[in-house]
Amino acid sequence: MSCWDTVQAYAFRSLGYGEKLLPKTDFTICQQFTLIGSGLIWNVYFGLIALCTGFFLANALALAKASRNPWLRKPAEAFIFVFRGSPLFIQFFLAYQILILLPRAGINLFGLTIATSWLTKAWAGALIVLFLNTAAYSAEIFYGALRTIPKGDLEAADAYGMTGWKRFRRIEWPTMMRLGWPAYTNEAIFLFHATTLVFFSAFPAFQQRGDALYYANYFADKTFNPFVPYPIVAFYFILLTLVITGIMGLINARLNRHLPGNQRKRIRLRPQLVR
Amino acid sequence: MFLDCSAPKTLEGLAWASCYLTSGKHIDFYWAFVVVLALLACTAPMALMFGYGGATAARSHSLPVRMFGKCYIAMVRGIPDIIFFLFFVIALDQAIEWTKHQIVCPDWTEPVRQGLEFKVCPAAKVPQAGTAPVVHQIYGFGLAVVTFSIVFGAFVANVLYGAMNAVPRAQLETAEAYGMTHRQVHRRILVPQMWTYALPGLSNLWLILIKATPLLFLLGVRDIVYFARELGGSKTQAYEYPHPDWRLWYFLGLMAFYLLMTWGSEKVLRRLSARLSKGQATAAGEALRKAGAVA
């Protein structure tokens, strides 16, 4: 079997297309590269969707936490504390347990049956957890940024007679984004790293459709040789990290386009491994 | 007072609960919490040591040592930590067995890696075949500690490297002007002062370390996650304490444990940070000084 055949057979294995059976003997480097790369689709899927949806919740939570109204502030604080204070690993387990408690036949609401079984699948259940988790972490970043908006900017907005929504949309929000963006880039990177936990927690990999680390672990278990599959995942993740840094850097440049070149903040990578 | 737990199916209510919560498996479960705390207690100093070594190496004057230090620090960026966890546990185990194999059986001719198998001579097995399961568990725990320390050491190294660079240059120059040697400057001026700069980063790492402990489960140690799954799973009438699927409650318990740990640590770290800022040339130190002057 040539390498191209392998790519054709396994490139979309993680989505359920191509060869049904995973290789059992005579593992080649090509197979490992293809299958692990195929698993990376799931990592990108989880990371991307959680990040894009979590962004909006994070904004809302940051504003709620900065609000003077305790009815908004307290729940937001509690939410952020719970999701930032406990391990993501436990959150996955807990969410899975809650989701399988839902009635299997679906919930009957006003004569409409709402199916619930899809929630226990990794693509939905784990995504919800990642969404809430990244929202909490990002909310803390945006909250910090919101508090460091220069006083002068707000005074200038007052002087122009801007209040409420207009002031928020034109002054506060753009500055908050600008200040929080470098930290948010780190959050994005570590969210993608955290997606490797999905199939190692409670969520089962249906028909061996797993993520990059799932396949790497499969190879390491079969060959007793960790020195090939794990460096391959590491290689893929370094590539992924470079792509994320690149995209977020472009957005950062756009956010800071009004500043003279020497005042722009560069994004620095800060390690923050496990959640 | 001791309850009679010999026939748990006849008990009800509180008596049943107290018998259930003190069953043998539950005692193991409580011990697993001790294991987690022990892991934290062993890993934190070891990671600090590795990190200190890495940071000093990254500042070394000799190029190869410096390169090594920088590589160690850069290693964990860009790669999910869990890959390191899974990798090091097998890699360390095989490295130990391979080294022992070279020493114990020098005349063994077969290759160690035969196709899909990793085979060392029986005498080189670690731990030896037939040893008590406790030894196996301790060995697994030791591997986990070393793995955690290597990975977290890299993060600590990153923080300490930054902190060492943050100590005002003038302080070091003054020490040099007093005729201190390079080593003396390092030991008397740099190290005592770097902690205040390192503390925010280190406290962050401590919180991350706490949250990383459930990953012990992936390293094959019987930790709290393992027992929560075991104990919570639904038990039929064949068991002494039949109950439906209670895993949700066990995991809620774990969640509460971790939230408590984070909350407590945050409090302690805030105090420590105030203590370390005393008399330092930083904003926090200045604020403390002013508050003291007013009082």
Coordinates of C-alpha atoms in Angstrom, one line a residue:
Chain A
M1 CA 0.0 0.0 0.0
S2 CA 1.6 3.2 -1.1
C3 CA 1.5 6.3 1.0
W4 CA -1.0 8.0 -1.3
D5 CA -3.3 5.0 -0.9
T6 CA -3.0 5.4 2.8
V7 CA -3.9 9.0 2.6
Q8 CA -6.9 8.2 0.5
A9 CA -8.0 5.5 2.9
Y10 CA -7.5 7.3 6.2
A11 CA -7.5 11.1 5.6
F12 CA -11.1 11.5 6.7
R13 CA -11.2 8.4 9.0
S14 CA -11.9 10.6 12.0
L15 CA -15.2 11.7 10.3
G16 CA -16.1 8.1 9.5
Y17 CA -15.2 8.1 5.8
G18 CA -12.7 5.8 4.1
E19 CA -11.3 2.5 5.5
K20 CA -13.4 1.1 8.4
L21 CA -10.6 -0.8 10.2
L22 CA -7.7 1.0 11.7
P23 CA -4.3 -0.5 10.9
K24 CA -3.5 -3.4 13.2
T25 CA 0.0 -4.4 12.3
D26 CA 3.0 -3.1 10.2
F27 CA 2.5 0.5 11.2
T28 CA 4.1 2.9 8.8
I29 CA 5.1 6.5 9.4
C30 CA 2.7 7.5 6.6
Q31 CA -0.2 5.8 8.4
Q32 CA 0.6 7.6 11.6
F33 CA 0.9 11.0 9.9
T34 CA -2.3 10.5 8.0
L35 CA -4.5 9.3 10.9
I36 CA -3.2 11.8 13.4
G37 CA -3.7 14.6 10.9
S38 CA -7.2 13.3 10.3
G39 CA -7.8 13.5 14.0
L40 CA -6.7 17.0 14.0
I41 CA -9.9 17.9 12.2
W42 CA -11.8 17.4 15.5
N43 CA -9.3 19.6 17.4
V44 CA -9.8 22.4 14.9
Y45 CA -13.6 21.8 15.0
F46 CA -13.9 22.0 18.8
G47 CA -11.4 24.9 19.2
L48 CA -12.8 27.0 16.4
I49 CA -16.5 26.7 17.2
A50 CA -16.0 27.1 21.0
L51 CA -13.8 30.1 20.4
C52 CA -16.2 31.8 18.0
T53 CA -19.3 31.2 20.2
G54 CA -17.5 31.7 23.5
F55 CA -16.4 35.1 22.4
F56 CA -19.9 36.5 22.6
L57 CA -20.7 35.0 26.0
A58 CA -17.3 36.2 27.3
N59 CA -18.2 39.7 26.4
A60 CA -21.5 39.5 28.1
L61 CA -20.0 37.9 31.2
A62 CA -17.2 40.5 31.4
L63 CA -19.7 43.3 31.2
A64 CA -21.9 41.6 33.8
K65 CA -18.9 41.2 36.1
A66 CA -18.1 44.9 35.8
S67 CA -21.7 45.9 36.4
R68 CA -22.7 47.7 39.5
N69 CA -25.9 45.7 39.8
P70 CA -25.3 42.8 42.1
W71 CA -28.0 40.7 40.4
L72 CA -25.8 40.7 37.3
R73 CA -22.4 40.8 39.0
K74 CA -22.7 37.9 41.4
P75 CA -23.9 35.3 38.9
A76 CA -21.2 36.3 36.5
E77 CA -18.5 36.1 39.2
A78 CA -19.8 32.7 40.4
F79 CA -19.8 31.3 36.8
I80 CA -16.3 32.5 36.1
F81 CA -15.0 31.2 39.5
V82 CA -16.6 27.7 38.9
F83 CA -15.2 27.3 35.4
R84 CA -11.8 28.8 36.1
G85 CA -11.4 27.2 39.5
S86 CA -12.0 23.5 38.6
P87 CA -10.2 21.3 36.2
L88 CA -11.5 21.0 32.7
F89 CA -11.1 17.3 33.0
I90 CA -13.6 17.1 35.9
Q91 CA -15.9 19.5 34.0
F92 CA -16.0 17.0 31.1
F93 CA -16.9 14.1 33.4
L94 CA -19.5 16.1 35.2
A95 CA -21.1 17.4 32.0
Y96 CA -21.3 13.9 30.6
Q97 CA -23.0 12.6 33.7
I98 CA -25.5 15.4 33.6
L99 CA -26.2 14.9 29.9
I100 CA -26.8 11.2 30.2
L101 CA -29.4 11.8 32.9
L102 CA -31.6 13.5 30.4
P103 CA -34.4 11.3 29.3
R104 CA -33.3 9.1 26.4
A105 CA -36.6 9.5 24.5
G106 CA -36.4 13.3 24.5
I107 CA -38.2 16.0 26.4
N108 CA -41.8 16.6 25.6
L109 CA -42.5 20.3 25.5
F110 CA -46.0 21.5 24.4
G111 CA -46.5 18.5 22.3
L112 CA -43.1 18.9 20.6
T113 CA -40.5 16.2 21.2
I114 CA -37.0 17.6 21.7
A115 CA -34.4 14.9 21.1
T116 CA -31.6 14.8 23.7
S117 CA -29.5 11.8 22.7
W118 CA -27.2 13.9 20.5
L119 CA -26.1 15.9 23.6
T120 CA -24.2 12.9 24.9
K121 CA -22.1 12.7 21.8
A122 CA -18.7 14.3 21.9
W123 CA -19.4 16.7 19.1
A124 CA -22.1 18.4 21.0
G125 CA -21.5 17.7 24.7
A126 CA -17.8 18.4 24.8
L127 CA -18.4 21.4 22.6
I128 CA -20.8 22.8 25.2
V129 CA -18.2 22.3 28.0
L130 CA -15.4 23.9 26.0
F131 CA -17.7 26.8 25.0
L132 CA -18.6 27.5 28.7
N133 CA -15.0 27.0 29.8
T134 CA -13.4 29.4 27.2
A135 CA -16.2 31.9 27.9
A136 CA -15.2 32.0 31.5
Y137 CA -11.5 32.3 30.9
S138 CA -12.0 34.9 28.2
A139 CA -14.5 36.8 30.3
E140 CA -11.8 37.2 33.0
I141 CA -9.4 38.5 30.4
F142 CA -11.9 41.0 29.0
Y143 CA -12.9 42.1 32.5
G144 CA -9.3 42.8 33.3
A145 CA -9.0 44.8 30.0
L146 CA -12.2 46.7 30.8
R147 CA -10.8 47.8 34.1
T148 CA -7.6 49.1 32.5
I149 CA -9.2 51.3 29.9
P150 CA -7.3 54.6 30.4
K151 CA -9.3 57.1 32.4
G152 CA -8.6 59.8 29.8
D153 CA -10.5 57.9 27.1
L154 CA -13.6 57.8 29.3
E155 CA -13.3 61.4 30.2
A156 CA -12.9 62.3 26.5
A157 CA -16.1 60.3 25.8
D158 CA -17.9 62.2 28.6
A159 CA -16.7 65.5 27.1
Y160 CA -18.2 64.6 23.8
G161 CA -21.4 63.9 25.5
M162 CA -21.3 60.2 24.7
T163 CA -23.2 57.9 27.1
G164 CA -24.6 54.5 27.4
W165 CA -24.6 52.2 24.4
K166 CA -22.9 54.8 22.1
R167 CA -20.0 55.2 24.5
F168 CA -19.6 51.5 24.9
R169 CA -19.7 50.8 21.2
R170 CA -17.3 53.5 20.2
I171 CA -14.9 53.9 23.1
E172 CA -15.1 51.1 25.7
W173 CA -15.5 48.0 23.6
P174 CA -12.7 48.7 21.0
T175 CA -10.3 49.6 23.7
M176 CA -11.2 46.6 25.7
M177 CA -10.5 44.4 22.7
R178 CA -7.3 46.1 22.0
L179 CA -6.0 45.7 25.5
G180 CA -7.2 42.2 26.0
W181 CA -6.2 40.8 22.6
P182 CA -2.7 39.6 23.4
A183 CA -4.0 37.6 26.4
Y184 CA -6.9 36.4 24.4
T185 CA -4.5 35.0 21.8
N186 CA -2.9 32.9 24.5
E187 CA -6.4 31.8 25.6
A188 CA -7.1 30.7 22.1
I189 CA -4.0 28.7 21.8
F190 CA -4.6 26.9 25.1
L191 CA -8.2 26.3 24.2
F192 CA -6.9 24.4 21.1
H193 CA -4.5 22.5 23.4
A194 CA -7.4 21.7 25.8
T195 CA -9.4 20.1 23.0
T196 CA -7.0 17.1 23.2
L197 CA -8.7 16.2 26.5
V198 CA -12.1 15.5 25.0
F199 CA -11.7 11.8 24.1
F200 CA -9.6 11.1 27.2
S201 CA -12.4 12.1 29.5
A202 CA -15.9 10.6 29.6
F203 CA -16.9 11.2 26.0
P204 CA -16.6 8.0 24.0
A205 CA -15.0 8.0 20.6
F206 CA -17.8 6.5 18.5
Q207 CA -16.5 3.9 16.0
Q208 CA -12.9 5.0 16.8
R209 CA -13.5 8.5 15.4
G210 CA -11.2 10.4 17.7
D211 CA -9.0 13.5 17.7
A212 CA -5.2 13.7 17.0
L213 CA -4.2 12.6 20.5
Y214 CA -6.7 9.7 20.4
Y215 CA -5.0 8.2 17.4
A216 CA -1.5 9.0 18.7
N217 CA -2.4 7.2 21.9
Y218 CA -3.7 4.3 19.8
F219 CA -0.4 3.9 18.0
A220 CA 1.6 4.3 21.1
D221 CA -0.4 1.6 22.8
K222 CA -0.1 -0.8 19.9
T223 CA 3.6 -0.3 19.2
F224 CA 4.9 0.4 22.7
N225 CA 6.9 3.1 21.0
P226 CA 6.0 6.6 22.2
F227 CA 8.9 8.2 20.2
V228 CA 7.0 8.3 16.9
P229 CA 3.3 9.2 17.4
Y230 CA 3.7 11.8 20.1
P231 CA 6.3 13.9 18.3
I232 CA 3.9 13.8 15.3
V233 CA 1.0 15.2 17.3
A234 CA 3.5 17.7 18.7
F235 CA 4.5 18.7 15.2
Y236 CA 0.9 19.2 14.1
F237 CA 0.1 21.3 17.2
I238 CA 3.1 23.5 16.7
L239 CA 1.8 24.1 13.1
L240 CA -1.7 24.8 14.5
T241 CA -0.2 27.2 17.1
L242 CA 1.7 29.1 14.4
V243 CA -1.5 29.4 12.3
I244 CA -3.5 30.7 15.3
T245 CA -0.8 33.2 16.3
G246 CA -0.7 34.4 12.7
I247 CA -4.5 34.9 12.4
M248 CA -4.8 36.5 15.8
G249 CA -1.8 38.7 15.0
L250 CA -3.5 40.0 11.9
I251 CA -6.6 40.9 14.0
N252 CA -4.3 42.5 16.6
A253 CA -2.7 44.7 13.9
R254 CA -6.2 45.7 12.7
L255 CA -7.3 46.6 16.2
N256 CA -4.2 48.7 16.7
R257 CA -4.1 50.3 13.2
H258 CA -4.5 53.8 14.6
L259 CA -1.4 53.7 16.8
P260 CA 2.0 54.6 15.5
G261 CA 4.1 51.6 14.8
N262 CA 6.4 51.8 17.8
Q263 CA 3.6 51.9 20.3
R264 CA 1.9 48.7 19.1
K265 CA 2.0 45.8 21.5
R266 CA 3.3 42.6 20.2
I267 CA 1.7 39.4 21.2
R268 CA 3.8 37.4 23.5
L269 CA 3.2 33.7 24.1
R270 CA 2.6 32.9 27.7
P271 CA 2.4 29.3 28.7
Q272 CA -0.7 28.4 30.7
L273 CA -1.0 24.7 30.1
V274 CA -3.8 22.8 31.8
R275 CA -7.1 24.2 32.7
Chain B
M1 CA -18.9 3.9 68.6
F2 CA -18.8 1.3 65.9
L3 CA -21.7 0.5 63.7
D4 CA -22.4 -3.1 62.8
C5 CA -21.9 -3.1 59.0
S6 CA -22.0 -6.8 58.5
A7 CA -25.5 -6.9 56.9
P8 CA -25.8 -3.6 55.1
K9 CA -29.0 -4.5 53.2
T10 CA -30.9 -4.5 56.4
L11 CA -29.8 -1.0 57.4
E12 CA -31.6 2.2 56.4
G13 CA -31.1 5.9 56.4
L14 CA -28.3 7.4 58.4
A15 CA -26.9 4.0 59.6
W16 CA -26.8 2.8 56.0
A17 CA -25.1 6.0 54.8
S18 CA -22.4 5.9 57.5
C19 CA -21.7 2.2 56.7
Y20 CA -21.6 2.9 53.0
L21 CA -19.3 5.9 53.4
T22 CA -16.8 3.9 55.5
S23 CA -16.7 0.8 53.3
G24 CA -13.3 -0.5 52.2
K25 CA -13.4 1.1 48.8
H26 CA -14.4 4.4 50.2
I27 CA -11.4 4.4 52.6
D28 CA -9.3 3.9 49.4
F29 CA -11.1 6.8 47.9
Y30 CA -10.2 9.0 50.8
W31 CA -6.6 7.8 50.6
A32 CA -6.7 8.9 46.9
F33 CA -7.2 12.5 48.1
V34 CA -4.1 12.1 50.2
V35 CA -2.3 10.8 47.0
V36 CA -3.3 14.0 45.2
L37 CA -2.1 16.1 48.0
A38 CA 1.1 14.1 48.2
L39 CA 1.6 14.6 44.4
L40 CA 1.2 18.3 44.9
A41 CA 3.6 18.3 47.9
C42 CA 6.3 16.3 45.9
T43 CA 5.8 18.0 42.6
A44 CA 5.9 21.6 43.7
P45 CA 9.5 21.6 45.2
M46 CA 10.8 19.3 42.4
A47 CA 9.3 21.5 39.7
L48 CA 10.8 24.5 41.4
M49 CA 14.2 22.8 41.4
F50 CA 13.9 21.9 37.7
G51 CA 12.7 25.3 36.9
Y52 CA 15.5 27.0 38.9
G53 CA 18.0 24.8 37.1
G54 CA 16.5 25.6 33.7
A55 CA 16.4 29.3 34.4
T56 CA 20.0 29.4 35.6
A57 CA 21.0 27.3 32.6
A58 CA 19.3 29.7 30.2
R59 CA 21.3 32.6 31.8
S60 CA 24.6 30.7 31.7
H61 CA 27.7 32.0 29.9
S62 CA 28.5 28.8 28.1
L63 CA 26.6 28.5 24.8
P64 CA 25.6 24.7 25.0
V65 CA 24.2 25.1 28.5
R66 CA 22.3 28.2 27.5
M67 CA 20.9 26.5 24.5
F68 CA 19.8 23.5 26.6
G69 CA 18.1 25.9 29.1
K70 CA 16.3 27.8 26.4
C71 CA 15.2 24.6 24.6
Y72 CA 13.8 23.3 27.9
I73 CA 11.8 26.5 28.4
A74 CA 10.6 26.6 24.8
M75 CA 9.7 22.9 24.8
V76 CA 6.3 23.2 26.4
R77 CA 5.1 26.2 24.3
G78 CA 3.0 25.3 21.4
I79 CA 2.5 21.7 22.4
P80 CA -0.4 20.5 24.6
D81 CA 0.9 19.4 28.0
I82 CA -1.1 16.2 28.0
I83 CA 1.1 15.0 25.1
F84 CA 4.1 15.3 27.4
F85 CA 2.3 13.5 30.2
L86 CA 1.4 10.6 28.0
F87 CA 4.8 10.6 26.4
F88 CA 7.1 10.9 29.4
V89 CA 5.4 8.1 31.4
I90 CA 6.1 5.5 28.7
A91 CA 9.4 7.1 27.7
L92 CA 10.7 7.2 31.3
D93 CA 9.6 3.7 32.0
Q94 CA 11.3 2.4 28.9
A95 CA 14.5 4.5 29.6
I96 CA 14.8 3.1 33.1
E97 CA 14.2 -0.5 32.0
W98 CA 16.6 -0.1 29.1
T99 CA 19.4 1.3 31.3
K100 CA 18.9 -1.5 33.8
H101 CA 18.9 -4.0 31.0
Q102 CA 22.3 -2.7 29.8
I103 CA 23.7 -3.1 33.3
V104 CA 22.1 -6.3 34.5
C105 CA 22.2 -8.4 31.4
P106 CA 25.2 -7.4 29.3
D107 CA 25.2 -10.7 27.4
W108 CA 21.6 -10.5 26.2
T109 CA 21.8 -10.8 22.4
E110 CA 18.2 -10.3 21.3
P111 CA 17.2 -6.7 20.3
V112 CA 15.1 -4.9 22.9
R113 CA 12.6 -3.6 20.3
Q114 CA 11.2 -6.6 18.5
G115 CA 8.6 -5.4 16.1
L116 CA 5.7 -4.3 18.3
E117 CA 7.3 -5.3 21.6
F118 CA 9.6 -3.8 24.0
K119 CA 11.4 -6.7 25.6
V120 CA 14.1 -6.5 28.2
C121 CA 15.6 -9.4 30.1
P122 CA 13.4 -10.6 33.0
A123 CA 15.9 -9.4 35.6
A124 CA 15.7 -5.8 34.3
K125 CA 11.9 -5.5 34.7
V126 CA 11.0 -2.5 36.9
P127 CA 9.5 -3.2 39.3
Q128 CA 10.5 -6.9 39.4
A129 CA 7.8 -9.4 38.4
G130 CA 6.0 -10.8 41.4
T131 CA 6.5 -7.7 43.7
A132 CA 3.6 -6.5 45.8
P133 CA 1.0 -4.3 44.0
V134 CA 1.8 -1.6 46.4
V135 CA 5.3 -1.4 44.9
H136 CA 3.8 -1.1 41.4
Q137 CA 1.6 1.7 42.6
I138 CA 4.4 3.6 44.3
Y139 CA 6.5 3.2 41.1
G140 CA 3.7 4.5 39.0
F141 CA 3.2 7.4 41.4
G142 CA 7.0 8.2 41.2
L143 CA 6.9 8.2 37.4
A144 CA 3.9 10.6 37.6
V145 CA 5.8 12.9 40.0
V146 CA 8.8 13.0 37.7
T147 CA 6.6 13.6 34.6
F148 CA 4.7 16.4 36.3
S149 CA 8.0 17.9 37.6
I150 CA 9.6 17.9 34.1
V151 CA 6.6 19.6 32.5
F152 CA 5.9 22.1 35.2
G153 CA 9.6 22.7 35.7
A154 CA 9.7 24.1 32.2
F155 CA 6.9 26.5 33.1
V156 CA 8.6 27.5 36.3
A157 CA 11.9 28.0 34.4
N158 CA 10.0 30.4 32.1
V159 CA 8.7 32.4 35.1
L160 CA 12.0 32.4 37.0
Y161 CA 13.9 33.4 33.9
G162 CA 11.6 36.4 33.5
A163 CA 11.9 37.2 37.2
M164 CA 15.7 37.1 37.1
N165 CA 15.7 39.5 34.3
A166 CA 13.3 41.8 36.1
V167 CA 15.6 42.4 39.1
P168 CA 16.9 45.9 38.6
R169 CA 20.2 45.9 36.8
A170 CA 21.5 48.6 39.1
Q171 CA 21.3 46.3 42.1
L172 CA 23.5 43.7 40.5
E173 CA 26.0 46.4 39.3
T174 CA 26.2 47.8 42.9
A175 CA 27.0 44.3 44.1
E176 CA 29.7 43.9 41.5
A177 CA 31.1 47.3 42.5
Y178 CA 31.5 46.0 46.0
G179 CA 33.7 43.3 44.6
M180 CA 31.3 40.4 44.8
T181 CA 32.0 37.5 42.5
H182 CA 29.5 36.3 39.9
R183 CA 28.3 33.5 42.2
Q184 CA 28.0 35.8 45.2
V185 CA 25.9 38.3 43.2
H186 CA 23.7 35.4 42.1
R187 CA 23.2 34.0 45.6
R188 CA 23.0 37.1 47.7
I189 CA 21.4 39.7 45.4
L190 CA 19.6 38.0 42.5
V191 CA 17.9 35.0 44.1
P192 CA 16.5 36.8 47.2
Q193 CA 15.0 39.6 45.1
M194 CA 13.6 37.6 42.2
W195 CA 10.8 36.0 44.3
T196 CA 8.7 39.1 44.4
Y197 CA 8.7 39.3 40.6
A198 CA 8.2 35.6 40.3
L199 CA 5.3 35.2 42.7
P200 CA 2.4 36.2 40.4
G201 CA 3.6 33.7 37.8
L202 CA 4.4 31.0 40.3
S203 CA 1.0 31.4 42.0
N204 CA -0.7 31.1 38.7
L205 CA 1.3 27.9 38.0
W206 CA 0.4 26.5 41.4
L207 CA -3.3 27.0 40.6
I208 CA -2.7 25.3 37.2
L209 CA -0.9 22.5 39.0
I210 CA -3.8 21.9 41.2
K211 CA -6.1 21.7 38.2
A212 CA -3.7 19.3 36.5
T213 CA -3.9 16.7 39.2
P214 CA -6.9 14.8 37.7
L215 CA -4.6 14.0 34.8
L216 CA -3.0 11.4 37.1
F217 CA -5.9 9.3 36.0
L218 CA -4.5 9.2 32.5
L219 CA -1.1 8.1 33.8
G220 CA -2.6 5.0 35.3
V221 CA -2.5 6.0 39.0
R222 CA -5.6 5.1 41.0
D223 CA -6.5 8.6 41.8
I224 CA -9.8 10.3 42.8
V225 CA -11.2 10.3 39.3
Y226 CA -10.6 6.5 39.1
F227 CA -12.4 5.9 42.4
A228 CA -15.2 8.3 41.6
R229 CA -15.9 6.4 38.5
E230 CA -15.7 3.0 40.2
L231 CA -17.7 3.9 43.2
G232 CA -20.3 6.0 41.4
G233 CA -21.2 3.4 38.8
S234 CA -24.5 1.7 39.3
K235 CA -24.3 -1.3 41.6
T236 CA -26.7 -4.3 41.2
Q237 CA -28.1 -6.4 44.0
A238 CA -25.0 -8.6 43.8
Y239 CA -23.1 -5.9 45.6
E240 CA -23.3 -5.1 49.3
Y241 CA -24.5 -1.6 48.7
P242 CA -26.7 -1.6 45.7
H243 CA -27.4 1.9 44.3
P244 CA -28.2 3.5 40.9
D245 CA -25.7 5.5 38.9
W246 CA -24.3 8.1 41.4
R247 CA -21.3 9.2 39.4
L248 CA -22.8 12.7 39.1
W249 CA -22.7 13.2 42.9
Y250 CA -19.1 11.8 43.1
F251 CA -18.0 14.2 40.4
L252 CA -19.8 17.1 42.1
G253 CA -17.8 16.2 45.2
L254 CA -14.6 16.3 43.3
M255 CA -15.5 19.6 41.8
A256 CA -16.2 21.0 45.3
F257 CA -12.8 19.7 46.4
Y258 CA -11.0 21.5 43.6
L259 CA -13.0 24.7 44.0
L260 CA -12.1 24.6 47.7
M261 CA -8.4 24.1 46.9
T262 CA -8.3 26.9 44.5
W263 CA -10.2 29.3 46.8
G264 CA -7.9 28.4 49.7
S265 CA -4.7 28.7 47.7
E266 CA -5.8 32.1 46.3
K267 CA -6.2 33.4 49.9
V268 CA -2.8 32.1 51.1
L269 CA -1.0 33.4 48.0
R270 CA -2.5 36.8 48.4
R271 CA -1.0 37.0 51.9
L272 CA 2.3 35.6 50.7
S273 CA 2.5 38.2 48.0
A274 CA 1.9 41.0 50.5
R275 CA 4.7 39.6 52.7
L276 CA 7.2 39.3 49.8
S277 CA 6.4 42.8 48.5
K278 CA 7.7 44.4 51.8
G279 CA 10.6 46.7 51.2
Q280 CA 10.8 45.9 47.5
A281 CA 11.2 48.5 44.7
T282 CA 7.9 47.7 43.1
A283 CA 4.5 49.4 43.0
A284 CA 3.1 46.9 45.6
G285 CA 6.1 47.5 47.9
E286 CA 5.6 51.2 47.5
A287 CA 1.9 50.9 48.4
L288 CA 2.8 48.9 51.5
R289 CA 5.4 51.5 52.5
K290 CA 2.9 54.3 52.2
A291 CA 0.2 52.5 54.1
G292 CA 2.8 51.9 56.9
A293 CA 3.8 55.5 56.9
V294 CA 0.2 56.7 57.4
A295 CA -0.4 54.3 60.2

